[in-house]
Short mmCIF file of C-alpha atoms and ligand atoms in Angstrom, two decimals:
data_model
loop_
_atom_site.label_atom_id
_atom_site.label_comp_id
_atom_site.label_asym_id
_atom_site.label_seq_id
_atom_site.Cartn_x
_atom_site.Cartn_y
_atom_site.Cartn_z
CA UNK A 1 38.54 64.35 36.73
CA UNK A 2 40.53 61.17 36.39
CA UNK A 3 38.39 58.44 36.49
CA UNK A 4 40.20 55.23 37.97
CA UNK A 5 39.68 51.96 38.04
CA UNK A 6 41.27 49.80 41.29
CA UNK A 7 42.14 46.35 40.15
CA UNK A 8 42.83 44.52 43.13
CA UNK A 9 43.26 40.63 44.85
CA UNK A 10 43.76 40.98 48.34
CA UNK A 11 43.86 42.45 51.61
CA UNK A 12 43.52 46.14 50.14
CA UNK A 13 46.52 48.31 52.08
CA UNK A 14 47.29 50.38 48.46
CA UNK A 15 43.66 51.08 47.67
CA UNK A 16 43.33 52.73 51.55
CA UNK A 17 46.10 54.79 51.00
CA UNK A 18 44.95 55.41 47.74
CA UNK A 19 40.80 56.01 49.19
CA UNK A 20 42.36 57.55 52.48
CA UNK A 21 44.55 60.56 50.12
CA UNK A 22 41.07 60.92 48.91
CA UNK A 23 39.39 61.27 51.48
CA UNK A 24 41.80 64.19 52.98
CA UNK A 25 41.57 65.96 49.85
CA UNK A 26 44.88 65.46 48.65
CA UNK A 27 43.83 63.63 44.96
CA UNK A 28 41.50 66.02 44.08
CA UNK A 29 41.61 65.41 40.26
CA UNK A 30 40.87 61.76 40.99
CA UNK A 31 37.47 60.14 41.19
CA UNK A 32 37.43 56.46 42.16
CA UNK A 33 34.78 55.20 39.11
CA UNK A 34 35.31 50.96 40.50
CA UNK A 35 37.25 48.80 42.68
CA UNK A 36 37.10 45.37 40.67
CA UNK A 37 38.54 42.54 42.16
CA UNK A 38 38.54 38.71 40.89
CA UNK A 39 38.85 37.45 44.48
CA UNK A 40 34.99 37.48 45.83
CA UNK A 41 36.69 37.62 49.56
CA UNK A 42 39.28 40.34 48.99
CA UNK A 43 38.87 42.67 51.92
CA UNK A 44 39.52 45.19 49.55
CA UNK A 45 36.02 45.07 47.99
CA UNK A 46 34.85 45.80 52.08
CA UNK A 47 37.22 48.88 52.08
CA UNK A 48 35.74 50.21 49.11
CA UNK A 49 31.96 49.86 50.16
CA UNK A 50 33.26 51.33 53.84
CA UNK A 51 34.65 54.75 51.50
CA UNK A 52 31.43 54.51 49.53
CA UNK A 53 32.94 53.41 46.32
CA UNK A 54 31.71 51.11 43.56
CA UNK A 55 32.70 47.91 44.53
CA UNK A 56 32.54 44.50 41.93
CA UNK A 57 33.90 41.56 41.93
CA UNK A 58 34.83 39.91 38.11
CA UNK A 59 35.49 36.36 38.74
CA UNK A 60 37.21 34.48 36.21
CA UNK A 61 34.66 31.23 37.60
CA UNK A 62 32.15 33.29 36.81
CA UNK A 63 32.74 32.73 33.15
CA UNK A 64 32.83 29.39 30.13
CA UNK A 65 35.73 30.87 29.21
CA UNK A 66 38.86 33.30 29.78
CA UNK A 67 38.00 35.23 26.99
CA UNK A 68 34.74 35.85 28.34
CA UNK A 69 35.87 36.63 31.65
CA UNK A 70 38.06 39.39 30.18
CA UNK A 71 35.22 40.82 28.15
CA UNK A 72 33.43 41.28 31.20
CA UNK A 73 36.19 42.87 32.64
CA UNK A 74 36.99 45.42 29.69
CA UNK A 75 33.35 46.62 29.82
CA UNK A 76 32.89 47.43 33.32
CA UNK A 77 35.79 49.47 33.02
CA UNK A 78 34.21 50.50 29.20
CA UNK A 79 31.15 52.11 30.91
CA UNK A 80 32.67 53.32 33.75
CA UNK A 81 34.37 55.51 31.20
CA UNK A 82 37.28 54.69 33.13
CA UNK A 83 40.66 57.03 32.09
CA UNK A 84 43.30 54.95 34.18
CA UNK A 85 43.87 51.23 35.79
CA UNK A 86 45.71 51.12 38.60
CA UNK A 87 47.09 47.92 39.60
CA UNK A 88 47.17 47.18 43.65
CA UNK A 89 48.04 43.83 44.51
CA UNK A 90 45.95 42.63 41.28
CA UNK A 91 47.20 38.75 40.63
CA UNK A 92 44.85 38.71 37.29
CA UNK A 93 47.42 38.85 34.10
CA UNK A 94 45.89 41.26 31.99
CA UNK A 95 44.57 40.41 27.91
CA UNK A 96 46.89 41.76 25.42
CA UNK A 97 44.15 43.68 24.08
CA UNK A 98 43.66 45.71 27.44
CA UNK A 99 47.09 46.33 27.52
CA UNK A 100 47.08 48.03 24.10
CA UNK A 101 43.67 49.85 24.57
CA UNK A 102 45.27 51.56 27.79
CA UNK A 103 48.66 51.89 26.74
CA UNK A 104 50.83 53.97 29.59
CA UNK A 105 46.88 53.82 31.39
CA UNK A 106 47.82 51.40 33.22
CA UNK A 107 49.87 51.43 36.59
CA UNK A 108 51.07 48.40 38.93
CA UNK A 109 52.82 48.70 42.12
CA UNK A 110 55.54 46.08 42.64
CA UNK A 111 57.70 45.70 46.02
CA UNK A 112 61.10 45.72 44.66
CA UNK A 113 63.13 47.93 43.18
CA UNK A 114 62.91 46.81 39.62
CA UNK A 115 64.95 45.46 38.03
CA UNK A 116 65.68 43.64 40.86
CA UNK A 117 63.19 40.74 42.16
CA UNK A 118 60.48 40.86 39.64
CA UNK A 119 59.00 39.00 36.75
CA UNK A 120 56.72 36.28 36.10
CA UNK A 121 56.24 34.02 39.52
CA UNK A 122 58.14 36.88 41.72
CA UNK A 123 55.21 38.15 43.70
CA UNK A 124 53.98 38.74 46.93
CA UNK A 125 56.42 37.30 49.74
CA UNK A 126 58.59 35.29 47.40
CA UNK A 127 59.96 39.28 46.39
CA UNK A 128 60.65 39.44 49.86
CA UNK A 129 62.37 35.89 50.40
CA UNK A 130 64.39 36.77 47.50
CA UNK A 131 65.58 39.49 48.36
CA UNK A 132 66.78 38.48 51.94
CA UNK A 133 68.39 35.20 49.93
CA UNK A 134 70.89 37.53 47.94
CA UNK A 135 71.67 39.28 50.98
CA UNK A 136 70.75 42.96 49.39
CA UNK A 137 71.22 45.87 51.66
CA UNK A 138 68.81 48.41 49.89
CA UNK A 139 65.32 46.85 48.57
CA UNK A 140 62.03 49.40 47.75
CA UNK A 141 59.05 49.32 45.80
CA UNK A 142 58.15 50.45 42.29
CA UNK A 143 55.29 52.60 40.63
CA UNK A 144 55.28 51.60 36.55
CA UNK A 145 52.94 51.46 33.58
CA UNK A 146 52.03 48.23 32.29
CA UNK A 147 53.22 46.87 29.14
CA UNK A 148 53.14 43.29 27.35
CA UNK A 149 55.51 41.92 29.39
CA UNK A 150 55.67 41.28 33.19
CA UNK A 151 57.22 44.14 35.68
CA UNK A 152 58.98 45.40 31.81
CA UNK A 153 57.20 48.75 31.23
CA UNK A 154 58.57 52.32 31.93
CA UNK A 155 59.16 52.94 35.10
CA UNK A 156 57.31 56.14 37.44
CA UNK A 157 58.61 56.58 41.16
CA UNK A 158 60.58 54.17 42.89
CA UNK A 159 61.59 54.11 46.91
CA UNK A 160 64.47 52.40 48.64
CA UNK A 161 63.82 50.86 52.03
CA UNK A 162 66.80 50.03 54.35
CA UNK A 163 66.67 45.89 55.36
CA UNK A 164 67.28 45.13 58.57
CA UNK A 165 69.95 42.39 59.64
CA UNK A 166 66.94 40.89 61.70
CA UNK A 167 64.80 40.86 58.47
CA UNK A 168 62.10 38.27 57.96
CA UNK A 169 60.41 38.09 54.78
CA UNK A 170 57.48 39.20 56.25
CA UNK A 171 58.93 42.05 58.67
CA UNK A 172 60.48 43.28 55.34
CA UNK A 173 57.11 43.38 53.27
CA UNK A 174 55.52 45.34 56.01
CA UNK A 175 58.65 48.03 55.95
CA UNK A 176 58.50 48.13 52.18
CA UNK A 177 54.58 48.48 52.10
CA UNK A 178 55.03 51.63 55.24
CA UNK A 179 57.51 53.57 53.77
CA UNK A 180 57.63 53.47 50.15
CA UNK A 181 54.62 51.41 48.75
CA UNK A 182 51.68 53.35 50.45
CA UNK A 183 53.97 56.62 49.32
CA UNK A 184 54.29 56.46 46.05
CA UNK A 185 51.76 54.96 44.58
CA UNK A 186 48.93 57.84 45.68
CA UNK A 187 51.90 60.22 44.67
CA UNK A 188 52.04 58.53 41.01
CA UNK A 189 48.31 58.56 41.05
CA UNK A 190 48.80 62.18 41.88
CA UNK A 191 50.98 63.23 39.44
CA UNK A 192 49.77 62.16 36.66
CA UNK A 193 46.15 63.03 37.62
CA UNK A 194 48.03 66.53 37.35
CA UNK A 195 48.92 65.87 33.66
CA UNK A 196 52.92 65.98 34.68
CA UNK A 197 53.55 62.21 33.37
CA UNK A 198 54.27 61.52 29.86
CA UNK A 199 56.69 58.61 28.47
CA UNK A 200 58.51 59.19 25.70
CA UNK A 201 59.86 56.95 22.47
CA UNK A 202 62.67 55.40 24.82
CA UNK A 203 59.98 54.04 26.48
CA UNK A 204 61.47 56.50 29.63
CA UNK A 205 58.99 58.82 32.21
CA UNK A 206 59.29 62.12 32.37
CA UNK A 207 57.68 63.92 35.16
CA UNK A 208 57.10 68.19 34.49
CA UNK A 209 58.13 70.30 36.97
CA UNK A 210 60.80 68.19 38.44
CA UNK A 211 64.50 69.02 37.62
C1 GRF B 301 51.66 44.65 47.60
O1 GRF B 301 52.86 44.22 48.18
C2 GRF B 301 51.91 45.07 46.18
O2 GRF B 301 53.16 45.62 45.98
C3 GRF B 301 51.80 43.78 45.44
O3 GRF B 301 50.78 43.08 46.11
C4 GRF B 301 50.67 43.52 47.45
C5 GRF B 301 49.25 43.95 47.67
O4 GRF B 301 48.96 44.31 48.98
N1 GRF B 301 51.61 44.02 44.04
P1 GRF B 301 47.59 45.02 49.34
O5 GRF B 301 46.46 44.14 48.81
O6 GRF B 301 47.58 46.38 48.71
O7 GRF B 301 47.57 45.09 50.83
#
């Protein structure tokens, strides 16, 4: 089994897609081992306890000092014995020294089709309000592993998503979220639960048994 870690802020739609795939069946190799949030309000800590999974919250106020605050957060996933982080709407920027201790462990779902509308400060509905500002036809969403750098590492699945003359930023987010967000991200959980996801020196994914 894969254990996983959910890293999360907010409301909590990926981790029910994630906890509903679960629940069908459908991630078999996957065992939820904590949903961790920094955000002692996220109503994704209440859709965790509602799928009877381990729910904490890590506050950085919590702590005297970031450093500490990251410690705490490296060894609940430490003795959780957790395999892989998965990043779902998670607005903590993660220590260096996670990053290398789970290198290509870690996943984060971003809604744009990156390159496109991402990096540091392009979050949330500001992706959105971007990309109605340049006008783009074609937007999406993004499954990649985590590196130093912000939205830089090697990219998994992405999904386009049509926009809509009528487009608000917020209308978008839902669309994007709908049809490609709450897709791929169980189906990159999914496949590499399976073992089919390796990265190689190019810093490029391969997935086995796709052509
Ligand atoms: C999603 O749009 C995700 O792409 C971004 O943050 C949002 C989180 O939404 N990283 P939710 O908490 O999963 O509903």
């Amino acid at each position: 089994m894969l254990n996983t870690a959910v890293l999360v802020s907010g409301g909590g739609t990926n981790l029910q897609a994630i906890l509903d795939r679960c629940v069908e069946g459908t991630l078999p190799e996957v065992n939820i081992c904590a949903v961790i949030s920094n955000n002692p309000g996220a109503y994704a800590l209440e859709r965790a306890r509602k799928a009877g999974v381990d729910a904490l919250c890590i506050s950085p106020k919590a702590y005297p000092s970031r450093e500490d605050f990251y410690d705490a957060l490296i060894q609940a996933l430490e003795e959780r014995h957790t395999d892989l982080i998965v990043l779902a709407g998670c607005l903590v920027v993660l220590p260096g020294k996670l990053v290398r201790a789970y290198r290509n462990r870690i996943i984060n779902i971003h809604p744009s089709l990156i390159p496109s509308f991402c990096g540091t400060g392009c979050y949330g509905l500001k992706v959105h309000e971007e990309a109605l500002k340049r006008g783009v036809r074609v937007t999406g969403a993004t499954v990649h592993f985590v590196d130093e750098g912000t939205d830089t590492g090697p990219i998994i699945l992405q999904k386009a998503v049509e926009v809509r003359e009528d487009d608000t930023p917020e209308t978008l987010q839902r669309r994007v979220m709908e049809q490609a967000e709450w897709k791929i991200l169980p189906e990159a959980l999914s496949l590499i639960s399976q073992g089919r996801v390796s990265v190689d020196g190019q810093g490029h994914v391969h997935i086995a048994g796709e052509a």
